Short mmCIF file of C-alpha atoms in Angstrom, two decimals:
data_model
loop_
_atom_site.label_atom_id
_atom_site.label_comp_id
_atom_site.label_asym_id
_atom_site.label_seq_id
_atom_site.Cartn_x
_atom_site.Cartn_y
_atom_site.Cartn_z
CA MET A 9 -13.16 19.06 -4.82
CA GLY A 10 -11.82 17.49 -7.98
CA ILE A 11 -9.49 14.53 -8.33
CA PHE A 12 -6.38 16.76 -8.21
CA GLY A 13 -7.62 18.33 -4.94
CA PHE A 14 -6.08 19.69 -1.82
CA PHE A 15 -2.94 18.33 -0.37
CA SER A 16 -0.99 19.83 2.31
CA GLY A 17 2.60 21.31 1.54
CA GLU A 18 4.29 19.18 4.13
CA LYS A 19 2.85 15.89 3.11
CA LYS A 20 3.64 16.80 -0.62
CA GLU A 21 7.10 17.52 0.25
CA THR A 22 7.36 14.09 1.92
CA LEU A 23 5.73 12.39 -0.97
CA ASP A 24 8.01 14.09 -3.57
CA ARG A 25 11.30 13.46 -1.66
CA GLY A 26 10.24 9.77 -0.92
CA LEU A 27 9.48 9.19 -4.76
CA SER A 28 12.44 11.10 -6.06
CA LYS A 29 14.38 8.17 -7.30
CA ALA A 30 11.45 6.64 -8.83
CA ARG A 31 10.57 10.06 -10.39
CA GLU A 32 14.01 10.78 -11.84
CA SER A 33 14.20 7.30 -13.33
CA VAL A 34 10.80 7.79 -15.05
CA PHE A 35 11.53 11.19 -16.20
CA SER A 36 14.98 10.37 -17.81
CA ARG A 37 13.34 7.49 -19.69
CA ILE A 38 10.40 9.42 -20.91
CA THR A 39 12.64 12.35 -21.87
CA HIS A 40 14.56 9.76 -24.14
CA VAL A 41 11.41 8.43 -25.66
CA ILE A 42 10.08 11.95 -26.75
CA ALA A 43 13.47 13.39 -27.70
CA GLY A 44 13.37 14.86 -31.17
CA ARG A 45 9.65 13.90 -31.66
CA SER A 46 6.74 16.33 -31.80
CA ARG A 47 3.85 14.21 -31.70
CA VAL A 48 2.46 11.00 -29.96
CA ASP A 49 2.70 8.28 -32.43
CA ASP A 50 2.92 4.33 -32.58
CA ALA A 51 6.63 4.52 -32.13
CA VAL A 52 6.36 6.76 -29.11
CA LEU A 53 3.64 4.57 -27.52
CA ASP A 54 5.84 1.43 -28.03
CA ASP A 55 8.75 3.14 -26.30
CA LEU A 56 6.38 4.30 -23.45
CA GLU A 57 5.24 0.77 -23.02
CA GLU A 58 8.89 -0.18 -22.34
CA VAL A 59 9.41 2.73 -19.91
CA LEU A 60 6.35 1.65 -17.89
CA ILE A 61 7.14 -1.97 -17.75
CA MET A 62 10.88 -1.05 -16.67
CA SER A 63 9.33 1.06 -13.94
CA ASP A 64 7.58 -2.23 -12.59
CA VAL A 65 4.09 -1.19 -13.44
CA GLY A 66 3.59 -4.61 -14.92
CA VAL A 67 2.86 -5.88 -18.28
CA GLU A 68 -0.78 -6.30 -17.84
CA THR A 69 -1.39 -2.81 -16.43
CA THR A 70 1.00 -1.12 -18.98
CA LEU A 71 -1.04 -2.52 -21.74
CA LYS A 72 -4.26 -1.09 -20.21
CA ILE A 73 -2.62 2.27 -19.80
CA ILE A 74 -1.25 2.27 -23.39
CA LYS A 75 -4.57 1.32 -24.74
CA ARG A 76 -6.25 4.22 -22.81
CA ILE A 77 -3.66 6.76 -24.24
CA GLU A 78 -4.04 5.21 -27.75
CA LYS A 79 -7.89 6.08 -27.60
CA ARG A 80 -7.17 9.45 -26.41
CA VAL A 81 -4.72 10.13 -29.14
CA ALA A 82 -7.18 8.75 -31.70
CA ALA A 83 -10.01 10.81 -30.36
CA ASP A 84 -7.81 14.11 -30.29
CA LYS A 85 -6.26 13.43 -33.69
CA TYR A 86 -3.13 15.25 -32.68
CA VAL A 87 -1.33 14.95 -29.37
CA THR A 88 2.05 16.60 -28.91
CA THR A 89 4.79 14.73 -26.80
CA ASN A 90 4.72 17.85 -24.46
CA GLU A 91 1.24 16.67 -23.46
CA LEU A 92 2.18 13.01 -22.94
CA THR A 93 2.86 13.13 -19.08
CA GLY A 94 -0.43 14.96 -18.61
CA LEU A 95 -2.27 12.16 -20.46
CA LEU A 96 -0.38 9.50 -18.19
CA ARG A 97 -1.36 11.44 -15.05
CA GLU A 98 -4.96 11.60 -16.02
CA GLU A 99 -5.36 7.97 -17.33
CA ILE A 100 -3.44 6.09 -14.55
CA ALA A 101 -5.48 8.20 -11.80
CA ALA A 102 -8.69 7.24 -13.66
CA LEU A 103 -7.53 3.54 -13.95
CA LEU A 104 -6.80 3.32 -10.16
CA THR A 105 -10.18 5.01 -9.44
CA GLU A 106 -11.97 2.23 -11.51
CA ASN A 107 -10.08 -0.64 -9.73
CA ASN A 108 -11.35 0.37 -6.25
CA SER A 109 -8.31 2.46 -5.23
CA ARG A 110 -10.25 5.14 -3.46
CA ASP A 111 -8.55 7.57 -1.24
CA ALA A 112 -8.54 6.62 2.47
CA GLY A 113 -9.37 8.98 5.28
CA ASP A 114 -6.49 10.50 7.37
CA PHE A 115 -5.88 7.61 9.72
CA ALA A 116 -9.43 7.37 10.98
CA VAL A 117 -11.77 4.47 11.63
CA PRO A 118 -15.25 4.32 9.98
CA ALA A 119 -17.94 6.22 11.79
CA ASP A 120 -20.29 3.30 11.95
CA CYS A 121 -17.75 0.98 13.85
CA ALA A 122 -19.44 -0.07 16.96
CA GLY A 123 -16.39 -1.43 18.76
CA PRO A 124 -12.62 -1.49 18.44
CA TYR A 125 -11.55 -1.25 14.80
CA VAL A 126 -9.36 -4.22 14.36
CA ILE A 127 -6.57 -4.42 11.84
CA MET A 128 -4.78 -7.77 11.12
CA VAL A 129 -1.43 -7.09 9.52
CA VAL A 130 0.04 -9.95 7.38
CA GLY A 131 3.23 -10.00 4.96
CA VAL A 132 6.56 -11.81 4.85
CA ASN A 133 9.52 -11.09 7.15
CA GLY A 134 11.45 -8.16 6.07
CA VAL A 135 8.93 -5.95 4.21
CA GLY A 136 8.58 -3.37 7.05
CA LYS A 137 5.46 -5.01 8.63
CA THR A 138 6.16 -4.26 12.28
CA THR A 139 7.51 -0.66 11.53
CA THR A 140 4.48 -0.22 9.58
CA ILE A 141 2.40 -1.17 12.64
CA GLY A 142 4.36 1.12 14.88
CA LYS A 143 3.86 4.22 12.57
CA LEU A 144 0.16 3.46 12.14
CA ALA A 145 -0.11 3.26 15.92
CA HIS A 146 1.60 6.61 15.98
CA GLN A 147 -0.84 8.38 13.51
CA PHE A 148 -3.93 6.89 14.93
CA LYS A 149 -2.90 8.04 18.44
CA LYS A 150 -1.89 11.49 17.19
CA ASN A 151 -5.58 11.70 15.73
CA GLY A 152 -6.69 11.14 19.24
CA LEU A 153 -7.52 7.43 19.12
CA ASN A 154 -6.80 4.86 21.83
CA VAL A 155 -4.61 2.21 20.18
CA CYS A 156 -3.78 -1.31 21.36
CA LEU A 157 -1.15 -3.56 19.74
CA GLY A 158 -1.07 -7.38 19.75
CA ALA A 159 2.29 -9.23 19.22
CA ALA A 160 0.81 -12.44 17.55
CA ASP A 161 4.15 -13.20 15.81
CA THR A 162 5.24 -15.45 18.50
CA PHE A 163 7.72 -17.51 16.42
CA ARG A 164 10.37 -14.84 16.21
CA ALA A 165 11.66 -13.18 19.48
CA ALA A 166 12.82 -10.16 17.42
CA ALA A 167 9.28 -9.57 16.09
CA VAL A 168 7.84 -9.31 19.52
CA GLU A 169 10.74 -7.27 20.95
CA GLN A 170 10.52 -4.84 17.84
CA LEU A 171 6.75 -4.31 18.46
CA VAL A 172 7.20 -3.82 22.11
CA ALA A 173 9.89 -1.22 21.40
CA TRP A 174 7.59 0.47 18.96
CA GLY A 175 4.94 0.46 21.56
CA ASP A 176 7.10 2.23 24.05
CA ARG A 177 8.18 4.63 21.48
CA VAL A 178 4.80 5.83 20.59
CA GLY A 179 3.21 5.24 23.85
CA VAL A 180 0.66 2.48 23.22
CA PRO A 181 0.18 -0.91 25.12
CA VAL A 182 1.32 -4.20 23.54
CA VAL A 183 -0.25 -7.35 24.45
CA ARG A 184 2.30 -10.34 24.44
CA GLN A 185 2.90 -13.88 25.68
CA LYS A 186 5.81 -16.05 25.83
CA MET A 187 7.70 -17.13 22.80
CA GLY A 188 6.19 -20.02 20.91
CA ALA A 189 2.55 -19.18 22.17
CA ASP A 190 -0.47 -19.80 20.33
CA PRO A 191 -0.78 -16.56 17.96
CA ALA A 192 -4.53 -17.05 18.04
CA SER A 193 -4.39 -16.75 21.79
CA VAL A 194 -2.47 -13.71 21.78
CA ALA A 195 -5.09 -12.13 19.52
CA PHE A 196 -7.82 -13.45 21.94
CA ASP A 197 -6.17 -11.72 24.86
CA THR A 198 -5.37 -8.53 22.86
CA LEU A 199 -9.05 -7.96 21.87
CA ASN A 200 -10.32 -8.73 25.43
CA SER A 201 -7.85 -6.15 26.71
CA ALA A 202 -8.76 -3.70 24.06
CA LYS A 203 -12.57 -4.04 25.03
CA ALA A 204 -11.77 -3.56 28.69
CA GLY A 205 -9.60 -0.38 28.03
CA ARG A 206 -12.06 0.91 25.64
CA ALA A 207 -9.71 1.11 22.70
CA ASP A 208 -10.57 2.58 19.39
CA VAL A 209 -8.03 0.79 17.14
CA VAL A 210 -6.42 -2.61 17.63
CA ILE A 211 -3.59 -3.76 15.50
CA ILE A 212 -2.44 -7.32 15.38
CA ASP A 213 0.90 -8.45 14.09
CA THR A 214 1.03 -11.94 12.55
CA ALA A 215 3.92 -14.25 11.53
CA GLY A 216 5.64 -13.50 8.36
CA ARG A 217 6.58 -16.84 7.25
CA LEU A 218 5.53 -18.15 3.78
CA HIS A 219 5.65 -21.85 4.95
CA ASN A 220 3.28 -22.93 2.31
CA LYS A 221 -0.27 -21.70 1.31
CA VAL A 222 -2.25 -24.34 3.15
CA ASN A 223 -0.44 -23.72 6.46
CA LEU A 224 -0.49 -19.91 6.06
CA MET A 225 -4.29 -20.21 5.33
CA ASN A 226 -4.92 -22.27 8.43
CA GLU A 227 -3.08 -20.01 10.68
CA LEU A 228 -4.60 -16.77 9.58
CA THR A 229 -8.05 -18.43 9.51
CA LYS A 230 -7.49 -19.66 13.16
CA ILE A 231 -6.51 -16.27 14.26
CA LYS A 232 -9.51 -14.62 12.55
CA ASN A 233 -12.01 -17.23 14.08
CA VAL A 234 -10.76 -16.61 17.62
CA MET A 235 -11.01 -12.87 17.19
CA LYS A 236 -14.63 -13.24 16.07
CA LYS A 237 -15.32 -14.92 19.48
CA VAL A 238 -14.61 -11.65 21.20
CA LEU A 239 -15.78 -9.26 18.40
CA PRO A 240 -17.96 -10.71 15.89
CA ASP A 241 -17.04 -8.33 13.24
CA ALA A 242 -13.34 -8.59 13.64
CA PRO A 243 -11.09 -8.07 11.89
CA GLN A 244 -12.61 -5.27 9.91
CA GLU A 245 -9.34 -4.79 7.94
CA ILE A 246 -6.69 -7.30 6.79
CA LEU A 247 -3.59 -5.29 5.78
CA LEU A 248 -1.06 -6.80 3.48
CA VAL A 249 2.43 -5.03 3.81
CA LEU A 250 4.60 -5.23 0.63
CA ASP A 251 8.08 -4.19 0.06
CA GLY A 252 7.83 -1.72 -2.94
CA SER A 253 11.73 -2.05 -3.53
CA THR A 254 11.34 -5.77 -4.49
CA GLY A 255 9.48 -4.65 -7.75
CA GLN A 256 7.82 -7.89 -9.32
CA ASN A 257 8.57 -10.01 -6.22
CA ALA A 258 5.79 -7.88 -4.43
CA PHE A 259 3.40 -9.04 -6.97
CA GLU A 260 4.16 -12.60 -6.10
CA GLN A 261 3.82 -12.08 -2.47
CA ALA A 262 0.43 -10.22 -3.19
CA ARG A 263 -0.52 -13.36 -5.02
CA GLN A 264 0.42 -15.62 -2.04
CA PHE A 265 -1.33 -13.68 0.59
CA THR A 266 -4.59 -12.84 -1.25
CA ALA A 267 -4.98 -16.55 -1.87
CA ALA A 268 -4.52 -17.45 1.75
CA THR A 269 -6.88 -14.70 3.29
CA GLU A 270 -9.35 -12.06 2.42
CA VAL A 271 -6.86 -9.08 2.11
CA ASN A 272 -8.91 -5.89 1.84
CA ALA A 273 -6.18 -3.18 2.09
CA LEU A 274 -2.58 -2.80 1.05
CA ALA A 275 0.50 -0.99 2.46
CA VAL A 276 3.57 -0.52 0.13
CA THR A 277 6.73 0.38 1.99
CA LYS A 278 10.26 1.40 1.32
CA LEU A 279 9.44 3.56 -1.80
CA ASP A 280 11.96 6.11 -0.78
CA GLY A 281 14.83 3.93 -1.72
CA THR A 282 13.92 2.59 -5.03
CA ALA A 283 13.22 3.49 -8.74
CA LYS A 284 10.29 0.81 -8.61
CA GLY A 285 7.55 3.17 -7.44
CA GLY A 286 5.39 2.08 -10.37
CA VAL A 287 4.65 -1.10 -8.52
CA VAL A 288 2.08 0.65 -6.57
CA ILE A 289 0.18 1.14 -9.80
CA GLY A 290 0.33 -2.31 -11.06
CA ILE A 291 -0.55 -4.13 -7.75
CA SER A 292 -3.54 -1.67 -7.19
CA ASP A 293 -4.71 -2.47 -10.74
CA GLN A 294 -3.97 -6.13 -10.86
CA PHE A 295 -5.49 -7.23 -7.36
CA HIS A 296 -8.39 -4.68 -7.17
CA ILE A 297 -7.48 -4.06 -3.63
CA PRO A 298 -6.96 -0.55 -2.39
CA VAL A 299 -3.43 0.71 -1.51
CA LYS A 300 -4.31 2.48 1.78
CA TYR A 301 -0.75 3.51 2.95
CA ILE A 302 2.60 3.98 1.41
CA GLY A 303 6.06 4.07 3.20
CA LEU A 304 8.33 6.95 2.18
CA GLY A 305 11.24 6.72 4.75
CA GLU A 306 12.36 5.74 8.27
CA GLY A 307 10.77 8.60 10.21
CA VAL A 308 7.76 7.99 12.30
CA GLU A 309 5.83 10.38 10.15
CA ASP A 310 6.90 8.96 6.88
CA LEU A 311 3.97 6.71 6.39
CA GLN A 312 1.43 8.46 4.40
CA VAL A 313 -2.34 7.76 3.39
CA PHE A 314 -2.20 6.86 -0.23
CA ARG A 315 -3.96 9.38 -2.46
CA ARG A 316 -3.94 8.21 -6.04
CA ALA A 317 -3.84 11.68 -7.90
CA GLU A 318 -1.16 13.10 -5.62
CA PHE A 319 0.88 10.03 -5.95
CA VAL A 320 0.69 9.77 -9.85
CA ASN A 321 1.49 13.74 -10.02
CA SER A 322 4.72 13.27 -7.96
CA LEU A 323 5.67 9.99 -9.82
CA PHE A 324 5.30 11.60 -13.26
CA GLY A 325 5.74 15.32 -12.56
CA GLU A 326 3.26 18.07 -12.09
#
């Protein structure tokens, strides 16, 4: 099936609804760019560049997209403004494909995973990290997987309580210790409990404080090393959660965390309340780390697997 393949109606409706503010913002700006113009020329491309930057795609990624469209226009000799959004969809989807943004499976674990699939979740406080963990647990469980959570953000009572509340809500166990306990010790206990309970998926919450890069790196490295004593391959996934509504600030958070640990997957949350949906494109491109999940609302079902073609279609219109 091609790049613009099957996507269920219910999921598409959720995606379209979640990206409505971003889509309306992009559409109104593109409409202004092409008003009264019949063909894509240098002036249109200059204005389009401004539209993409204002949509928080980011300067570097925007320049790549404009360069790709320039090549298409030059090759085709004559491109009308009516074709512009189609060109945008195709070139952005292609760019995401080239930059390692493959579509993930529907809340599944790799078939070759011998033991529990361990996800260590990182990100600053307030980005929706614990909520994302709860929604992930729900989706994995709905797919028939046995899930266990670990409350390793032991510095904030609210973080532990929130994770326990999510565990109760979606019906999965949460391993916790007392406030101020060693986060690595919680991770160690969680993995042992998961092995004993034959869990398929383990999700470990971590502290969201950006003390400084050295402390952050040391703390996350310690958690990883302790987990490897229980499961040598753990964690198979280090998932960085970013708040899409913060725009360019999300780029800075990504820089901090990718410098501190080996992030290999991204989740971008709170896209339903912002016009900054372009940040997903820029972050995926700049960091060459696949966006795996996107958050599109408060509901437990409003976390979706990121599918690049459908996302670009929804953001720029079918």
